[in-house]
Coordinates of N, CA and C in Angstrom, one line a residue:
X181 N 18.7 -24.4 128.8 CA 18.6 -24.3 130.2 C 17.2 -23.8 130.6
X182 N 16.3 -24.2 131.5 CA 15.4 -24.1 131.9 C 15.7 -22.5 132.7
X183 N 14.7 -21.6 132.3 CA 14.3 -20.5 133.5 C 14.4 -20.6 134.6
X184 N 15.2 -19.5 135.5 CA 15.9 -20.4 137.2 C 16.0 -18.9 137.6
X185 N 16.1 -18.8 138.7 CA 16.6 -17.9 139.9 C 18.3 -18.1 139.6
X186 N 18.2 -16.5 139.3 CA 20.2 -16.5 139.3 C 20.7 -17.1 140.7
X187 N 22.0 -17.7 140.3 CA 22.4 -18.3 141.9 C 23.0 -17.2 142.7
X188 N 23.1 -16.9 143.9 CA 23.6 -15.7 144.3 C 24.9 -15.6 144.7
X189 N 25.5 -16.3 144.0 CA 27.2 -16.3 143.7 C 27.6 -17.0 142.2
X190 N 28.5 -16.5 141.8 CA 29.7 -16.8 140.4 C 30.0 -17.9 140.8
X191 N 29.1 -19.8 140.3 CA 29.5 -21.1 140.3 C 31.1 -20.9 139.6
X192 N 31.4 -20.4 138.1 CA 32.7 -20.6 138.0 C 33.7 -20.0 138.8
X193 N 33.7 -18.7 139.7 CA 34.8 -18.2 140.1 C 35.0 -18.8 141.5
X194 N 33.8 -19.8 141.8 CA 33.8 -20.1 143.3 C 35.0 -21.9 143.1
X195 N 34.3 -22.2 141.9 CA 35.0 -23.8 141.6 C 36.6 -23.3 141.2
X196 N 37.0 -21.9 140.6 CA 38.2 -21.9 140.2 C 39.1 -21.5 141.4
X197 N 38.3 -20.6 142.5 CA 39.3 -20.8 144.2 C 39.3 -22.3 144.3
X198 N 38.2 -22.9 144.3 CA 38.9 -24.4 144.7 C 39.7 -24.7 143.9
X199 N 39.6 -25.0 142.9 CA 40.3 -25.6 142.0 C 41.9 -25.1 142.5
X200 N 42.0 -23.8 142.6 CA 43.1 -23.0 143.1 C 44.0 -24.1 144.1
X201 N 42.9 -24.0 144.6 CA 43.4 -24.8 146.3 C 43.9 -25.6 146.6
X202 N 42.9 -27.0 145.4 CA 42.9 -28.2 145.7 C 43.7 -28.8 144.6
X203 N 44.2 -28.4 143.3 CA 43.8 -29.0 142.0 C 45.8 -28.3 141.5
X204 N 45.5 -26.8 141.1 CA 46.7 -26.1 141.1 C 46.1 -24.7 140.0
X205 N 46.4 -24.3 139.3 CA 46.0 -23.2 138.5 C 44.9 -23.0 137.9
X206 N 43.4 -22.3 138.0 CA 42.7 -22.4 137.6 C 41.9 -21.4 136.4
X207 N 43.0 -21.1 135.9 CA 42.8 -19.9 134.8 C 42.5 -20.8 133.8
X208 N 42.6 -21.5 132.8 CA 42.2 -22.4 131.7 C 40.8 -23.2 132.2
X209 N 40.7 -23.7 133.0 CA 39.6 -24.5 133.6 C 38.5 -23.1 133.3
X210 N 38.7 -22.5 134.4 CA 37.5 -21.2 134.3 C 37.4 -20.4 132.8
X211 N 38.5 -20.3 132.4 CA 37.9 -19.6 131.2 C 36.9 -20.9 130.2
X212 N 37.3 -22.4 130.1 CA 36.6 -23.3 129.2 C 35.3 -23.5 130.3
X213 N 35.6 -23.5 131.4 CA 33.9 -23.7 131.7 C 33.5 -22.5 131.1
X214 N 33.5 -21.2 131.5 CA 32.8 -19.9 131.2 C 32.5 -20.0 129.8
X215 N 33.4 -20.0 128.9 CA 32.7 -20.9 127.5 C 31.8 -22.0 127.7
X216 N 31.7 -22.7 127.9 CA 30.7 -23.8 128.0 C 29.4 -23.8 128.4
X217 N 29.4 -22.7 129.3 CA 27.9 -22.2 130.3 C 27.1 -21.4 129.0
X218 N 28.6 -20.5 129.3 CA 27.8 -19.6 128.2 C 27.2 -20.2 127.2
X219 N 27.7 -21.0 126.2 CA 27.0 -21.8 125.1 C 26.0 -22.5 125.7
X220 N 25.5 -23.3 126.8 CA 24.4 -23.4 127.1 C 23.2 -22.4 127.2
X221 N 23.7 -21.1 127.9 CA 22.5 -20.3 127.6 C 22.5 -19.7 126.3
X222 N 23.5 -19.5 125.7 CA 22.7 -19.1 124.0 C 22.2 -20.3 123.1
X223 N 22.6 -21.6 123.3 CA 21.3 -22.5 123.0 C 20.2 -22.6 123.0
X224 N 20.1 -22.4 124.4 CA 18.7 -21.9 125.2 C 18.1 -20.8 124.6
X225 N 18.5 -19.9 124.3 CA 17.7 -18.9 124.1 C 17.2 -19.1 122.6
X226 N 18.3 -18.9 121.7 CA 18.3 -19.5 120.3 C 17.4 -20.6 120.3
X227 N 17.1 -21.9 120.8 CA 16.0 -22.5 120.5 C 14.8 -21.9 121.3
X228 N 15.0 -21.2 121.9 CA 13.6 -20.8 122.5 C 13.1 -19.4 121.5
X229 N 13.8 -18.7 120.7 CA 13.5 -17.9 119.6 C 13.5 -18.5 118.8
X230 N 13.4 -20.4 118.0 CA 13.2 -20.8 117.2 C 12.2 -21.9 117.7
X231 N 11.6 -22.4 117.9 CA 10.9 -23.0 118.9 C 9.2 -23.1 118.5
X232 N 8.8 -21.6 118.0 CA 7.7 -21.1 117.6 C 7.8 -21.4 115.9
X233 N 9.0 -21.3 115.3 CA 8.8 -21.6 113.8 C 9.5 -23.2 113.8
X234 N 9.1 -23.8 114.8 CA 9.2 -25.6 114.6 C 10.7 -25.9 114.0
X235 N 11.9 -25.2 114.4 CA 13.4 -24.9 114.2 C 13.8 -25.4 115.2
X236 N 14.9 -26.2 115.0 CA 16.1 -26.1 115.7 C 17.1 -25.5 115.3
X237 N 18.2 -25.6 116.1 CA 19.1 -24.8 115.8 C 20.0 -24.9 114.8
X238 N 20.1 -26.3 114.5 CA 20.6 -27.6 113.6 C 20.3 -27.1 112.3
X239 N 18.7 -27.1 112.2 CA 17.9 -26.9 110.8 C 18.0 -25.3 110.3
X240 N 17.8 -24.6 111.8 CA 17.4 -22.9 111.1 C 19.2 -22.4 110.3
X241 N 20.3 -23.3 110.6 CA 22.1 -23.2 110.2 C 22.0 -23.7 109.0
X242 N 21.4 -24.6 108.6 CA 21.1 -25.3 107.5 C 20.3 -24.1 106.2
X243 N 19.2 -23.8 107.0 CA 18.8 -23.2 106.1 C 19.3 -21.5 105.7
X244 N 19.9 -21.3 106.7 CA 21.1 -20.3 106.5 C 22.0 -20.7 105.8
X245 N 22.6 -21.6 105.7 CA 23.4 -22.0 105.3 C 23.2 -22.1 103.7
X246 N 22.2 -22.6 102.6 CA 21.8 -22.9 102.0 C 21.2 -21.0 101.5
X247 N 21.3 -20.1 102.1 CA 21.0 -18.8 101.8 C 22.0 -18.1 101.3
X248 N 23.2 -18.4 102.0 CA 24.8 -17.6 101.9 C 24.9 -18.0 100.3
X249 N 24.6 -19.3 100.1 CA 25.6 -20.2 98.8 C 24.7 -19.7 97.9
X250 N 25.4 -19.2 96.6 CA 25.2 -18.3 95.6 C 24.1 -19.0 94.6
X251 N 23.4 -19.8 94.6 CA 22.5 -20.8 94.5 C 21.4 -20.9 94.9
X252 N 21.5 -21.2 96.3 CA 20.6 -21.7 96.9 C 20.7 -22.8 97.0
X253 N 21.7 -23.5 96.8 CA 22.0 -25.1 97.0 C 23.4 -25.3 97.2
X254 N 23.1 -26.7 98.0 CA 24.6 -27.2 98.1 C 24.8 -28.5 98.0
X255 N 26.0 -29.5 97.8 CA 25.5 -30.5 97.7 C 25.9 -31.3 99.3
X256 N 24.9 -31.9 100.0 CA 25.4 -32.7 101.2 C 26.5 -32.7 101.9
X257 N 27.7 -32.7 100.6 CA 28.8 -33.0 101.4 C 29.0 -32.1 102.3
X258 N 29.1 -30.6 101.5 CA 29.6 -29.3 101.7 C 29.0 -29.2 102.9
X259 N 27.2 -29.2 103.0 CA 26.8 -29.0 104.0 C 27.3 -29.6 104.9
X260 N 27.5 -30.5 105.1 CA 28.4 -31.1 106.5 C 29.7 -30.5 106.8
X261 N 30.2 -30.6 105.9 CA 31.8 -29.9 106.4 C 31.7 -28.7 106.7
X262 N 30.3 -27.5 106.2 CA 30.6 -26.2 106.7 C 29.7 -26.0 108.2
X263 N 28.8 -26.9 108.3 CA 28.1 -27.1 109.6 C 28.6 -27.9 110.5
X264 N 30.0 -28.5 110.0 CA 31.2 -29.6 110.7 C 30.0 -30.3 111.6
X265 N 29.0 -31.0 110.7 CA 28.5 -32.3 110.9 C 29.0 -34.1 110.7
X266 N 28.4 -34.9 111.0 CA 28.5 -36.2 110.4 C 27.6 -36.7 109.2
X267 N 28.3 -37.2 108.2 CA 26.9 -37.2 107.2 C 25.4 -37.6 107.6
X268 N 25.5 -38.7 108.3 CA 23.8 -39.1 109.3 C 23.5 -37.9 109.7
X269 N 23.9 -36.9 109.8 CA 23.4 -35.7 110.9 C 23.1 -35.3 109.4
X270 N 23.7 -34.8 108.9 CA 23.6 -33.9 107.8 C 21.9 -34.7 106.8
X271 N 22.2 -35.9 106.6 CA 21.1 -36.7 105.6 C 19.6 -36.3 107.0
X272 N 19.6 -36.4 108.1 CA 18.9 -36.6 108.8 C 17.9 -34.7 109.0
X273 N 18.8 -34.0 109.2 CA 18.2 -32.5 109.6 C 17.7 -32.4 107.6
X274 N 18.0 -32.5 106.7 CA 17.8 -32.5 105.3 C 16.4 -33.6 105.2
X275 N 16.3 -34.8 106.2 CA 15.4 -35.3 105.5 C 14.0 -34.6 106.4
X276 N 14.4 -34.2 107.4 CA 13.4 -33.2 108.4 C 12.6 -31.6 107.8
X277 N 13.6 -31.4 106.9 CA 13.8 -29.9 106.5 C 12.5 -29.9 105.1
X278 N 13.0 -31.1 104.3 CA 12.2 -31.8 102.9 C 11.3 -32.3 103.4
X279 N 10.6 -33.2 104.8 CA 9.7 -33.5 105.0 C 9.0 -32.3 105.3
X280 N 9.4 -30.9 106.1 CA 8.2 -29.9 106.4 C 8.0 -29.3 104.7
X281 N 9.0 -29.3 103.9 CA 8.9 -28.9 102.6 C 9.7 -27.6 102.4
X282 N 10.5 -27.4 103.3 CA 11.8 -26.2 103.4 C 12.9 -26.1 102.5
X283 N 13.1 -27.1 101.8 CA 14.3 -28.1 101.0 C 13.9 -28.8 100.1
X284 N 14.3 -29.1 98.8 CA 14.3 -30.5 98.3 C 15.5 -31.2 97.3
X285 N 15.8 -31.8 97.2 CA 16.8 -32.5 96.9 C 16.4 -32.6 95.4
X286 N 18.0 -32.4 94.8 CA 17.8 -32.6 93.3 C 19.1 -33.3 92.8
X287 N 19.2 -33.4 91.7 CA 20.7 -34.5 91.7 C 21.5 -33.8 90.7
X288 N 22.7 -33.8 91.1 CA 23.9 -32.9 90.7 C 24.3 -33.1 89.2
X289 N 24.1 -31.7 88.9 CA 24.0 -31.9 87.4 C 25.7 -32.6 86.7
X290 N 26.2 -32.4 87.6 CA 27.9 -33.2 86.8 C 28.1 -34.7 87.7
X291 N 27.8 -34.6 88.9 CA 28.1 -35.8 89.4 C 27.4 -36.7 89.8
X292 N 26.7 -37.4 89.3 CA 25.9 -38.5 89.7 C 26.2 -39.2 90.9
X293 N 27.3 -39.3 91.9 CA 27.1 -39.9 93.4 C 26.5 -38.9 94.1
X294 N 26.6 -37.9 94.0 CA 26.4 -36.4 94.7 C 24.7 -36.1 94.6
X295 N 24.2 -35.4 95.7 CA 22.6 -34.5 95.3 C 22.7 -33.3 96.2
X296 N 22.1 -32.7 95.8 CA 22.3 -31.2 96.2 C 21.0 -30.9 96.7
X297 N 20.9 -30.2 97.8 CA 20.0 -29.8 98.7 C 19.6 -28.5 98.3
X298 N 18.6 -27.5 97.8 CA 17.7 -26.7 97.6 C 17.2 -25.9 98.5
X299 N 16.8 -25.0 98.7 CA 15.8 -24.3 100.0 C 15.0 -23.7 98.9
X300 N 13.9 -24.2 99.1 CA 12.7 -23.8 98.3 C 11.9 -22.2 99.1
X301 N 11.2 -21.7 98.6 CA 10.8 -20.2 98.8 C 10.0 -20.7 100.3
X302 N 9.6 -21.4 100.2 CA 9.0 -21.4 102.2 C 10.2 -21.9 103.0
X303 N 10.9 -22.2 102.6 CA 11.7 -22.5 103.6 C 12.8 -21.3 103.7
X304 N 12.6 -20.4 102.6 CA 13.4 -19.2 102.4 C 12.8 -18.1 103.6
X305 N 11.0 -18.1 103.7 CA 10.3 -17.2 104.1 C 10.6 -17.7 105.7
X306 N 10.7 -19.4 105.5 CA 11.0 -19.7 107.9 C 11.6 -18.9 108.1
X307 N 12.7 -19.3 107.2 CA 14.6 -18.9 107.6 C 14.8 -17.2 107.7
X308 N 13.6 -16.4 107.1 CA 13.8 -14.9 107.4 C 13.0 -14.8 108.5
X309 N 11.4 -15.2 108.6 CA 11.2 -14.6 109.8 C 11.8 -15.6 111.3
X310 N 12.1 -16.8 110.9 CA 13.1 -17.1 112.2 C 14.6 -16.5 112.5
X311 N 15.1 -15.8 111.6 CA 15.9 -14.7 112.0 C 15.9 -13.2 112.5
X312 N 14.5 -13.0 111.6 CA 13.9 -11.9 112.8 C 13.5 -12.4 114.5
X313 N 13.5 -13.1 114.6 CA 13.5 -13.9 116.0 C 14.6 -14.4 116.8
X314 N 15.9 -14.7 115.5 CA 16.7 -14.7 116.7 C 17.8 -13.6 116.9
X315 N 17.4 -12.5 115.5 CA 18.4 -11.1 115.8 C 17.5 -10.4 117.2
X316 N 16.3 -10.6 116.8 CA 15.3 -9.6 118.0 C 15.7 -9.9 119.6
X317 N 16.5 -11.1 119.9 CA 16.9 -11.8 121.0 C 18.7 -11.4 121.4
X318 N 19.1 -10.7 119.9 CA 20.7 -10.8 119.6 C 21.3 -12.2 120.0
X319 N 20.7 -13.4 119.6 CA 21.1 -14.5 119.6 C 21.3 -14.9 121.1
X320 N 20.9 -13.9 122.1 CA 21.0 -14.2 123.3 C 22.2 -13.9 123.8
X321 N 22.6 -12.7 122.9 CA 24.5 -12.5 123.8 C 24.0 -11.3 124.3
X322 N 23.8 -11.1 126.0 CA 23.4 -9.8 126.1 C 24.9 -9.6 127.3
X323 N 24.3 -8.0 127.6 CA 26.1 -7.9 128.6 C 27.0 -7.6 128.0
X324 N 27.3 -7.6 126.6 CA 28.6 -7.0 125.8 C 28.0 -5.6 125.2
X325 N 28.9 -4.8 124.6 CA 29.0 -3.9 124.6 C 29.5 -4.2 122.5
X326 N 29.2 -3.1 121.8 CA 29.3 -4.0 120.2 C 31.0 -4.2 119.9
X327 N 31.4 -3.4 120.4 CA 33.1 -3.3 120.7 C 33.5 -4.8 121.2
X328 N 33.1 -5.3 122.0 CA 33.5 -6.0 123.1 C 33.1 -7.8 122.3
X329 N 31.7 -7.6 121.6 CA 31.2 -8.8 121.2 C 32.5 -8.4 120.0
X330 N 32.7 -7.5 119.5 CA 33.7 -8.1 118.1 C 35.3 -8.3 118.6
X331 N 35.9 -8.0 119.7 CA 36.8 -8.8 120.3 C 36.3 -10.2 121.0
X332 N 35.3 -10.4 121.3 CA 35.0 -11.8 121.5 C 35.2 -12.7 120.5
X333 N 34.7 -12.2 119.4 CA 34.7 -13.2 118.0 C 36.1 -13.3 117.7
X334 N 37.4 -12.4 117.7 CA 38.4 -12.2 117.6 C 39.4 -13.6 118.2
X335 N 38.6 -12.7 120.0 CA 39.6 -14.1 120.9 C 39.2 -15.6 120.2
X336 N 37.7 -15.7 120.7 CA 37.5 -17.1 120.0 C 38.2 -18.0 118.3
X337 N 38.0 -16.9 117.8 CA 38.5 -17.2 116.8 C 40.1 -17.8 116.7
X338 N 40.7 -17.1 117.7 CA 42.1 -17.3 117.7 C 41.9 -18.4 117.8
X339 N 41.4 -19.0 119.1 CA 40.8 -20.2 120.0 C 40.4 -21.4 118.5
X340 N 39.6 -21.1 117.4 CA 39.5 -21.9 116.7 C 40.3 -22.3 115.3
X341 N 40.9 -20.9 115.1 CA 42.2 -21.2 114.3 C 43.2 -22.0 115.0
X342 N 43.6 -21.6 116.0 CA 44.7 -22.8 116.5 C 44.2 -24.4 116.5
X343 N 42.8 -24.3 117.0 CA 42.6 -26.1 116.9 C 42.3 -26.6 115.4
X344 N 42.7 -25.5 114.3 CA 42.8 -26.6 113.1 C 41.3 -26.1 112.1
X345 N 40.6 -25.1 113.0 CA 38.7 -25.2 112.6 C 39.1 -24.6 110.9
X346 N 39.9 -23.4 110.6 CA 40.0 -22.9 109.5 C 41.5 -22.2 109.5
X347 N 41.8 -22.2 107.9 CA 43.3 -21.2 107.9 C 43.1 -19.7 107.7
X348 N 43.7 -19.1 108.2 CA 43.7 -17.6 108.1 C 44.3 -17.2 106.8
X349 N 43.4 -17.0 105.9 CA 43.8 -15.7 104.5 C 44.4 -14.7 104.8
X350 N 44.8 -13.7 103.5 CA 45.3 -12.6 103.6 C 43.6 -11.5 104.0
X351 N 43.1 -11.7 103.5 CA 41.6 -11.2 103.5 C 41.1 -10.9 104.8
X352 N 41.0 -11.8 106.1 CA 40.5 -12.7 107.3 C 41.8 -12.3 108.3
X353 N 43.2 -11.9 108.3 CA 43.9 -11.3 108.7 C 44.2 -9.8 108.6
X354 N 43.4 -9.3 107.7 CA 43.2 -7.2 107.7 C 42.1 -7.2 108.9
X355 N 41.1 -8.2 108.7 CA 40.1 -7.7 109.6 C 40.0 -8.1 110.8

C-alpha cells in the first residue's frame, strides 16, 4: 500500500454498521476484512524492508526457508508444499533466486525425477542481512503488545488449523 494520510475514521467499523443495517450480522465480515487490510500493510512494509536487497517476499521465504532445513536444501517439491505454492511459482522464484546466484540446483542423490534447491553462501549472507531489515521493522506488526502478538498467532492459528493448513501434535498443543 502506498504512503497515505490515515483516514479519519475506522473504514471497517463504519462498513460493519452498515453491513449491520443493510446486510444482517457483521462480526465475521469485519473480523475477515480486518485480516485482510492488515495483511496488506504488512506486505507493504515487508517488501518495502526488502526492496533494497532486490527481495521479494516470495524469494526472501524461500530463502528462509532453505535455512531452517538441516541441509541447506530442499527438493522443489517440499518447497512448494511448505510455502503452499504452485509448482510454476515454486520453479519460477528458484529460477530468479539461481539467476541472482542465491541458489543452485543440484539433482537428488536417490531420486533422479527430483532436484534439490541449495542456498549458496551469498544467498545465505541476503537472507541475513534482509532479516535484519525486516526484524528492524518487526515485520511491520506495530500496536501489539509481545503478549498480545502471541495470542494473535494462537487465534489465527486456530483460524488455520480448522481450514485443514496443518494437524496439531502433541508438541504444538503444550504450547
Amino acid at each position: 500500500m502506498a504512503s497515505r494520510q490515515p483516514l479519519p475514521f475506522d473504514p471497517i467499523l463504519r462498513a460493519a454498521e452498515l453491513w449491520d443495517e443493510r446486510i444482517g450480522p457483521a462480526r465475521t465480515m469485519a473480523a475477515v476484512t480486518s485480516v485482510m487490510r492488515v495483511q496488506q500493510i504488512l506486505l507493504s512494509a515487508v517488501d518495502g524492508a526488502l526492496r533494497p536487497h532486490g527481495l521479494t517476499f516470495a524469494r526472501y521465504e524461500a530463502l528462509v526457508l532453505l535455512t531452517f532445513s538441516r541441509t541447506g536444501r530442499l527438493p522443489m517439491r517440499v518447497m512448494g508444499e511448505r510455502l503452499q505454492l504452485h509448482p510454476t511459482s515454486v520453479t519460477n522464484i528458484v529460477d530468479r533466486l539461481q539467476a541472482d546466484g542465491l541458489v543452485r540446483r543440484i539433482p537428488h542423490p536417490t531420486d533422479r525425477r527430483a532436484t534439490l534447491v541449495e542456498i549458496t553462501d551469498a544467498g545465505s549472507s541476503l537472507r541475513e542481512a534482509a532479516t535484519k531489515s525486516v526484524t528492524a521493522i518487526d515485520f511491520g506488526l506495530s500496536g501489539l503488545t509481545p503478549d498480545e502478538e502471541s495470542q494473535l498467532t494462537t487465534l489465527l492459528g486456530r483460524v488455520r488449523r480448522a481450514a485443514g493448513d496443518f494437524e496439531e501434535r502433541d508438541e504444538q498443543a503444550r504450547s
